[in-house]
PDB file of N, CA and C in Angstrom:
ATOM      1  N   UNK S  15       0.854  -1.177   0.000  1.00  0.00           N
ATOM      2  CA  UNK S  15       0.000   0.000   0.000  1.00  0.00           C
ATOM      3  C   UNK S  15       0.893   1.230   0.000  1.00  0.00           C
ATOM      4  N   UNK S  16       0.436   2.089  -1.097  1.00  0.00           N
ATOM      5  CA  UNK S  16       1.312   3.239  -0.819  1.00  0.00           C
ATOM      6  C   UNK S  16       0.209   4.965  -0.785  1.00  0.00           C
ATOM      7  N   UNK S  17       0.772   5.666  -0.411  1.00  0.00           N
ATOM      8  CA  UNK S  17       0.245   6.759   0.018  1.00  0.00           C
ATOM      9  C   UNK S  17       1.161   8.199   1.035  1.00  0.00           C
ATOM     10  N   UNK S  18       0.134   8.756   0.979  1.00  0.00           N
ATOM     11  CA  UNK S  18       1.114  10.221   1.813  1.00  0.00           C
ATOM     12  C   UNK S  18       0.787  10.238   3.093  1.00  0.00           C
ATOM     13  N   UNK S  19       1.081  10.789   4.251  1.00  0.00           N
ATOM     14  CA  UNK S  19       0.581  11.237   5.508  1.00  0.00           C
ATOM     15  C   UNK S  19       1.610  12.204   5.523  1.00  0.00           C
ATOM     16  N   UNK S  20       0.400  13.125   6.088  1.00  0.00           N
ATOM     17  CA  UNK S  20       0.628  14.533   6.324  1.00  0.00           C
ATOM     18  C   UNK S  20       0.424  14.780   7.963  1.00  0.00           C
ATOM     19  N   UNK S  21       1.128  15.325   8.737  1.00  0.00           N
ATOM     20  CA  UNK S  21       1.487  15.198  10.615  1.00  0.00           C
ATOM     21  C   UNK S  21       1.816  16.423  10.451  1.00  0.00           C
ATOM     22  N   UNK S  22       0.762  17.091  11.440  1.00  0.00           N
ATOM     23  CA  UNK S  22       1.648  18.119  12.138  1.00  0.00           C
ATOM     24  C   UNK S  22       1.137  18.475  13.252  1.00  0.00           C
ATOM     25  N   UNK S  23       1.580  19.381  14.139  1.00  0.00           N
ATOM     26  CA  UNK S  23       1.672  19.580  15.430  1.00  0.00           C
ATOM     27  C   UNK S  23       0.885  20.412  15.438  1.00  0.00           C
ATOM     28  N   UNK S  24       0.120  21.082  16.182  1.00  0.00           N
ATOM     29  CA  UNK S  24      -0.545  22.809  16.429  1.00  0.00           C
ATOM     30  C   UNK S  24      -0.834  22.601  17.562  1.00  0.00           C
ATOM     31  N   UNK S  25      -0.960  24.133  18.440  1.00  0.00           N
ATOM     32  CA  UNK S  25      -1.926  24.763  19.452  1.00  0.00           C
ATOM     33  C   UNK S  25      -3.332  24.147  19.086  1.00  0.00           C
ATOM     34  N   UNK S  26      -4.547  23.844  20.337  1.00  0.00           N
ATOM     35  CA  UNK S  26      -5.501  23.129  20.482  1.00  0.00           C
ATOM     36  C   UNK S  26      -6.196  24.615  19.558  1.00  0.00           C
ATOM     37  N   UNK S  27      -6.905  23.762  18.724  1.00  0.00           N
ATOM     38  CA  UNK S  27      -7.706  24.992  18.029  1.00  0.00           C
ATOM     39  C   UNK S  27      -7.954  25.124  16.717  1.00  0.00           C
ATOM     40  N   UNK S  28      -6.268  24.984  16.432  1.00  0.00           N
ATOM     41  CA  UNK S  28      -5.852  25.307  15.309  1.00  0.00           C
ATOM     42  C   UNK S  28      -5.926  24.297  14.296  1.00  0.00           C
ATOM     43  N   UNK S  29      -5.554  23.397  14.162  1.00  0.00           N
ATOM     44  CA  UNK S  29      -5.415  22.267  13.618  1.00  0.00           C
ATOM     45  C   UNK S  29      -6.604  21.874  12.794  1.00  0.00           C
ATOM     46  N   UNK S  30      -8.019  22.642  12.987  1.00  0.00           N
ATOM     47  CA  UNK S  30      -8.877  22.671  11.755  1.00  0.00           C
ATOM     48  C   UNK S  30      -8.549  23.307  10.852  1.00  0.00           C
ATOM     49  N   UNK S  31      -7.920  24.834  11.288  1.00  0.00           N
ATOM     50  CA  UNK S  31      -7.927  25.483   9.626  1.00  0.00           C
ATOM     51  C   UNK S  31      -6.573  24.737   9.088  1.00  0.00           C
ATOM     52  N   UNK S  32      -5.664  24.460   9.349  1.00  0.00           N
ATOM     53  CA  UNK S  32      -4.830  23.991   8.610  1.00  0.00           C
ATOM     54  C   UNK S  32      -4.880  22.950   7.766  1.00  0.00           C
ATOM     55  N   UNK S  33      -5.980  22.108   8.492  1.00  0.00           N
ATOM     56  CA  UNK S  33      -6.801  20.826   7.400  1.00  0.00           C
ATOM     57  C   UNK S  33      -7.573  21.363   6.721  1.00  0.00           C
ATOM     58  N   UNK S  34      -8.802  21.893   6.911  1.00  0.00           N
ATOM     59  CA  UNK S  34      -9.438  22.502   5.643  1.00  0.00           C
ATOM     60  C   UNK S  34      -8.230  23.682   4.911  1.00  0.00           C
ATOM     61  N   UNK S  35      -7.347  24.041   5.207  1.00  0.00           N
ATOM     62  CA  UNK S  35      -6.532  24.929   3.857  1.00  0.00           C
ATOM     63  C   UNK S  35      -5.813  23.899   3.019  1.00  0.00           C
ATOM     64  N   UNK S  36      -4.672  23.373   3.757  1.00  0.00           N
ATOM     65  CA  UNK S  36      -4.381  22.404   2.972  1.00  0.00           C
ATOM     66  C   UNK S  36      -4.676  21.263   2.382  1.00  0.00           C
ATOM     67  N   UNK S  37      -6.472  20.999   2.920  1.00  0.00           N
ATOM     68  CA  UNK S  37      -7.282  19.834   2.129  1.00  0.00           C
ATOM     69  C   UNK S  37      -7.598  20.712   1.209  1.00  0.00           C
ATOM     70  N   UNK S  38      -7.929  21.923   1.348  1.00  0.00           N
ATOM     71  CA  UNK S  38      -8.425  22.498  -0.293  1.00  0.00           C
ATOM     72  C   UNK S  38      -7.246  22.450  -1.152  1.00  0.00           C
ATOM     73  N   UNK S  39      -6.279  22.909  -0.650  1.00  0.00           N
ATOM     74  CA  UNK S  39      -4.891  22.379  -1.568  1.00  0.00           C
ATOM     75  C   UNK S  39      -4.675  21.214  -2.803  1.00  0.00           C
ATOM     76  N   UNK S  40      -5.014  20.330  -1.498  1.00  0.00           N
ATOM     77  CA  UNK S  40      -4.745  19.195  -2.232  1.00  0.00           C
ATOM     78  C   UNK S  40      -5.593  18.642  -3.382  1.00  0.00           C
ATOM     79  N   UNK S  41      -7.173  18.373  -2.763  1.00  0.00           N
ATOM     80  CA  UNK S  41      -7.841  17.969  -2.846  1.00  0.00           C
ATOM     81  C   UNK S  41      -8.942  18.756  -3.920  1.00  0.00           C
ATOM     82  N   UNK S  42      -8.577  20.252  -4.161  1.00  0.00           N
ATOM     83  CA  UNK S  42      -9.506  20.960  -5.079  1.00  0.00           C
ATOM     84  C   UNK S  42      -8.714  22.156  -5.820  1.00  0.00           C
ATOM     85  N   UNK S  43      -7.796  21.602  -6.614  1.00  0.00           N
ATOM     86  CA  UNK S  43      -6.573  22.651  -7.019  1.00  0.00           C
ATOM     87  C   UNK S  43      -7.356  23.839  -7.727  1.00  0.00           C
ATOM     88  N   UNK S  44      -6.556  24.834  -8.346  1.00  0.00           N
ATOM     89  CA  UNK S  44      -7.059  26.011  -9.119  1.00  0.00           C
ATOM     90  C   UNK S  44      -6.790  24.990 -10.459  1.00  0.00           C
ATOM     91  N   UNK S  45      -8.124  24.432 -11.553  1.00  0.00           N
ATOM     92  CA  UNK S  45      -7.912  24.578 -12.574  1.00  0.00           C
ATOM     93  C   UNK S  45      -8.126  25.565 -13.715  1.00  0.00           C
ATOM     94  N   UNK S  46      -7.047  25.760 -14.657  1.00  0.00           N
ATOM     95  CA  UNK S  46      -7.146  26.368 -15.745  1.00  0.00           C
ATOM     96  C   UNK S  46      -7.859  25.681 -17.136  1.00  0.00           C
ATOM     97  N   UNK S  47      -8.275  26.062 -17.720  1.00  0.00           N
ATOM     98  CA  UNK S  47      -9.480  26.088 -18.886  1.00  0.00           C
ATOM     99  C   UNK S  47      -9.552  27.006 -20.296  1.00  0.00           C
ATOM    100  N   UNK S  48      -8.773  26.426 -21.328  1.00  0.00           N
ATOM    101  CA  UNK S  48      -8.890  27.355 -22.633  1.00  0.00           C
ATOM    102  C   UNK S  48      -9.454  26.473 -23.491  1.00  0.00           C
ATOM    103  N   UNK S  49     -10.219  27.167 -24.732  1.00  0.00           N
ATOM    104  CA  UNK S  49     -10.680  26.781 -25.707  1.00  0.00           C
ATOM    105  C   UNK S  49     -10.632  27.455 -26.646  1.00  0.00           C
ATOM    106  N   UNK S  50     -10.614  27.026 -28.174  1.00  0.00           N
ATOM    107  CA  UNK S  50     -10.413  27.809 -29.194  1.00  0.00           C
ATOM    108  C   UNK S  50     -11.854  28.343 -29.666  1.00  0.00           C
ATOM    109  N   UNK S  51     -11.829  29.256 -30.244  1.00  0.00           N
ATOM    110  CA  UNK S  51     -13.029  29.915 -30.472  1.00  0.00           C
ATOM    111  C   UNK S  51     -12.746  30.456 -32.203  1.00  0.00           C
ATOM    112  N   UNK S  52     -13.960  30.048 -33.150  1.00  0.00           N
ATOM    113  CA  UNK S  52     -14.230  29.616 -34.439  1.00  0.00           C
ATOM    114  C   UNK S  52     -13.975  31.468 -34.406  1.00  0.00           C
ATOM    115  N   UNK S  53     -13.358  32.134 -35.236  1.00  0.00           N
ATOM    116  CA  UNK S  53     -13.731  33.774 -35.334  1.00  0.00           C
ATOM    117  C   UNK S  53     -14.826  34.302 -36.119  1.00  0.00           C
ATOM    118  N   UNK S  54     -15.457  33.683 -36.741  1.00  0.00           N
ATOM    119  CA  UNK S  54     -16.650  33.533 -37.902  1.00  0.00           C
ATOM    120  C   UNK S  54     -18.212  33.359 -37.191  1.00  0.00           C
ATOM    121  N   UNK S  55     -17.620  32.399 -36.068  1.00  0.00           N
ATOM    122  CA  UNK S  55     -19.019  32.180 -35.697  1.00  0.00           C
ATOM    123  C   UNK S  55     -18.827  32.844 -33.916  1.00  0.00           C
ATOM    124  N   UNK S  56     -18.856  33.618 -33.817  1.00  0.00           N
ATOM    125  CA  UNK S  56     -18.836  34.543 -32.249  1.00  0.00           C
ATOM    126  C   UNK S  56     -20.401  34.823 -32.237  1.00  0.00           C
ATOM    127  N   UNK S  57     -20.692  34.411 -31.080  1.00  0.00           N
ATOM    128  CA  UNK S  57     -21.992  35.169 -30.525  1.00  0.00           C
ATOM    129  C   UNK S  57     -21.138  36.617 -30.017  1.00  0.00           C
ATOM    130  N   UNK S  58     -22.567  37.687 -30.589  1.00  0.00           N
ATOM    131  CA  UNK S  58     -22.486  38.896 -30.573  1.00  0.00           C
ATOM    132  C   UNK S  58     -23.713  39.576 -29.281  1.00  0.00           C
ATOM    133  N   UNK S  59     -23.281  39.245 -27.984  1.00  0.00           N
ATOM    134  CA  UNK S  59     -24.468  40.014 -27.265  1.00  0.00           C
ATOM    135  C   UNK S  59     -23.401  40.362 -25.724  1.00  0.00           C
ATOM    136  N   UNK S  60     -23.763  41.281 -25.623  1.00  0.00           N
ATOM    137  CA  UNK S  60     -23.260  41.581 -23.954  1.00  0.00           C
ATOM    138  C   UNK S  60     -23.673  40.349 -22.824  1.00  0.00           C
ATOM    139  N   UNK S  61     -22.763  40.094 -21.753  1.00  0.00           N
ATOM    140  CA  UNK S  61     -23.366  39.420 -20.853  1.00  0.00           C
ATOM    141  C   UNK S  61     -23.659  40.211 -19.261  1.00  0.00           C
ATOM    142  N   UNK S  62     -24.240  39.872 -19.182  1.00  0.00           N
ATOM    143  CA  UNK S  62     -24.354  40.827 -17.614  1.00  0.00           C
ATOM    144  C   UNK S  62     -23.583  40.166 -16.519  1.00  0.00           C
ATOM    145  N   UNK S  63     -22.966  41.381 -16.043  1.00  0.00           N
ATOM    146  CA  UNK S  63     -22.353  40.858 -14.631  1.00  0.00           C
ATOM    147  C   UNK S  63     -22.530  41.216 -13.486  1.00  0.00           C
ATOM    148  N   UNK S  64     -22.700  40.994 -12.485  1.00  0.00           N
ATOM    149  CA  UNK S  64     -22.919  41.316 -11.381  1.00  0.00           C
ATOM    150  C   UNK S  64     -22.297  40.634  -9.976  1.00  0.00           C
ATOM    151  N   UNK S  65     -21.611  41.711  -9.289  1.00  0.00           N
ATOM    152  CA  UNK S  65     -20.066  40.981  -8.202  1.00  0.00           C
ATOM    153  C   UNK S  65     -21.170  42.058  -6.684  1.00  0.00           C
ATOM    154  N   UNK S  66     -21.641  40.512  -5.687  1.00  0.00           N
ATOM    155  CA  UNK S  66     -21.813  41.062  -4.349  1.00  0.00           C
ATOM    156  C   UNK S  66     -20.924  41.705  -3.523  1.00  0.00           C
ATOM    157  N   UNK S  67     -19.630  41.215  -3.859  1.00  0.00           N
ATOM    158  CA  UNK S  67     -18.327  41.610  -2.715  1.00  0.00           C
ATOM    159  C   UNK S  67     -17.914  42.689  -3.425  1.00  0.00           C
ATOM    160  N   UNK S  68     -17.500  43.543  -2.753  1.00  0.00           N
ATOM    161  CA  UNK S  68     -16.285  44.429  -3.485  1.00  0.00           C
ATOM    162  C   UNK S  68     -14.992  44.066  -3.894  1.00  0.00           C
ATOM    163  N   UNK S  69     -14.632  44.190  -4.723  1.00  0.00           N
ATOM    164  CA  UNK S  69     -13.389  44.083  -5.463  1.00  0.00           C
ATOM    165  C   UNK S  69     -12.197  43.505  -4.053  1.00  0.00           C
ATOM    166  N   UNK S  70     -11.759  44.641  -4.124  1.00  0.00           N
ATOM    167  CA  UNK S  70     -10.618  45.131  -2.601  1.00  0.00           C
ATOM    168  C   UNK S  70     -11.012  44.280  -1.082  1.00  0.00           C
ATOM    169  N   UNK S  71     -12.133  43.237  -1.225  1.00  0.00           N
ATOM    170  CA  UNK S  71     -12.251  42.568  -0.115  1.00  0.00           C
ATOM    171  C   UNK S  71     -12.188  40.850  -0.206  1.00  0.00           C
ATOM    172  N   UNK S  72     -11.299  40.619   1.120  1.00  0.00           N
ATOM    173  CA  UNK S  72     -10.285  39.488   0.933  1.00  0.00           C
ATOM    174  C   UNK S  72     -11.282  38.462   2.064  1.00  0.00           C
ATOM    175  N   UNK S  73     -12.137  37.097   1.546  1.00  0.00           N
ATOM    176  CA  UNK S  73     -12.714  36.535   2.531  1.00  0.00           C
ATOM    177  C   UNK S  73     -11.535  35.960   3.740  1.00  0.00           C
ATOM    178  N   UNK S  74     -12.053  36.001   4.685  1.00  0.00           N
ATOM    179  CA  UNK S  74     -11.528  35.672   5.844  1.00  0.00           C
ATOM    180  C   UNK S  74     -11.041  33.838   5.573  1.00  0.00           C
ATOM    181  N   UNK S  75      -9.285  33.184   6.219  1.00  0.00           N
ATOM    182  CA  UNK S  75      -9.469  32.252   6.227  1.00  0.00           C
ATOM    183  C   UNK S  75     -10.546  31.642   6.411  1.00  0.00           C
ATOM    184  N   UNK S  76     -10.254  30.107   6.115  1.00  0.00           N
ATOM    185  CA  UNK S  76     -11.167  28.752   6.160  1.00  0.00           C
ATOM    186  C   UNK S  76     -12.812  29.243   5.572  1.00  0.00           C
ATOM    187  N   UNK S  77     -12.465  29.727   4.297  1.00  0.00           N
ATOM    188  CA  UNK S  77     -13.415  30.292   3.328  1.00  0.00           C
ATOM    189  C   UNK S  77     -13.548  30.004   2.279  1.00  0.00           C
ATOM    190  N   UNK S  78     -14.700  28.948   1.855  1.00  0.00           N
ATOM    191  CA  UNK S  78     -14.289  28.601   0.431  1.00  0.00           C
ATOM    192  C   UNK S  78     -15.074  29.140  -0.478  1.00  0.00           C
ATOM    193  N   UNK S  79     -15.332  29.882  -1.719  1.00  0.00           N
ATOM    194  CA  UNK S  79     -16.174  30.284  -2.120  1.00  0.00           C
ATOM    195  C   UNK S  79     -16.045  29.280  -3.532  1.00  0.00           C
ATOM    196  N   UNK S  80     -17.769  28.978  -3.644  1.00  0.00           N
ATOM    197  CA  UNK S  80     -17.380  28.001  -5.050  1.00  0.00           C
ATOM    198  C   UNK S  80     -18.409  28.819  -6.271  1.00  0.00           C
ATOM    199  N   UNK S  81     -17.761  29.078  -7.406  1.00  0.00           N
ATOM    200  CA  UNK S  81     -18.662  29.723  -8.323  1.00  0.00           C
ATOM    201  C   UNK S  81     -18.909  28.898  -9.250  1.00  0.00           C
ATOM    202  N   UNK S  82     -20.062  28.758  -9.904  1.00  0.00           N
ATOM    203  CA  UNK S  82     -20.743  28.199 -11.328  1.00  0.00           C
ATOM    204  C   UNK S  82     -20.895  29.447 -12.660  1.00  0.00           C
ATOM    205  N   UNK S  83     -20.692  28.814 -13.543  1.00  0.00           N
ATOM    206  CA  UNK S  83     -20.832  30.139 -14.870  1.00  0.00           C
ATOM    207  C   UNK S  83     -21.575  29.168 -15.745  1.00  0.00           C
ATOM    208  N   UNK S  84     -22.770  29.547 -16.171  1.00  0.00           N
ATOM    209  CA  UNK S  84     -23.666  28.876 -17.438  1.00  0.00           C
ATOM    210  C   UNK S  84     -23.366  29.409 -18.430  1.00  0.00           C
ATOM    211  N   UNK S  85     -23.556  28.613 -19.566  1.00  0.00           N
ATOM    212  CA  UNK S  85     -23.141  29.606 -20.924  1.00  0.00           C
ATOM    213  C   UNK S  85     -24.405  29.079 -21.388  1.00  0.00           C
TER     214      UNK S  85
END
């Protein structure tokens, strides 16, 4: 059997956020996503956007925010 273990030490408390940060790490990386796009055939319409948070604001650790985009 093979596999990783990950050990570490913390102050009583702590030792959740460091599992949920580094389980999101591991376990739900940042993927990247390109596709080629035909130049002939472009849909031509604005999409609307709309952002609740402000720009300039940083969620607080052990925060995961998950977004969906429909096309």
């Amino acid at each position: 059997i093979q596999g990783k273990l990950y050990l570490r030490i913390d102050r009583k408390g702590e030792g959740a956020k460091w599992r949920r940060t580094v389980g999101q790490e591991l376990y739900s990386p940042l993927l990247l996503a390109f596709t080629e796009q035909d130049a002939d055939n472009r849909l031509h319409f604005q999409q609307p956007t709309f952002s609740g948070i402000d720009s300039s604001y940083s969620l607080p650790n052990n925060t995961v925010l998950l977004t969906l985009q429909v096309c």
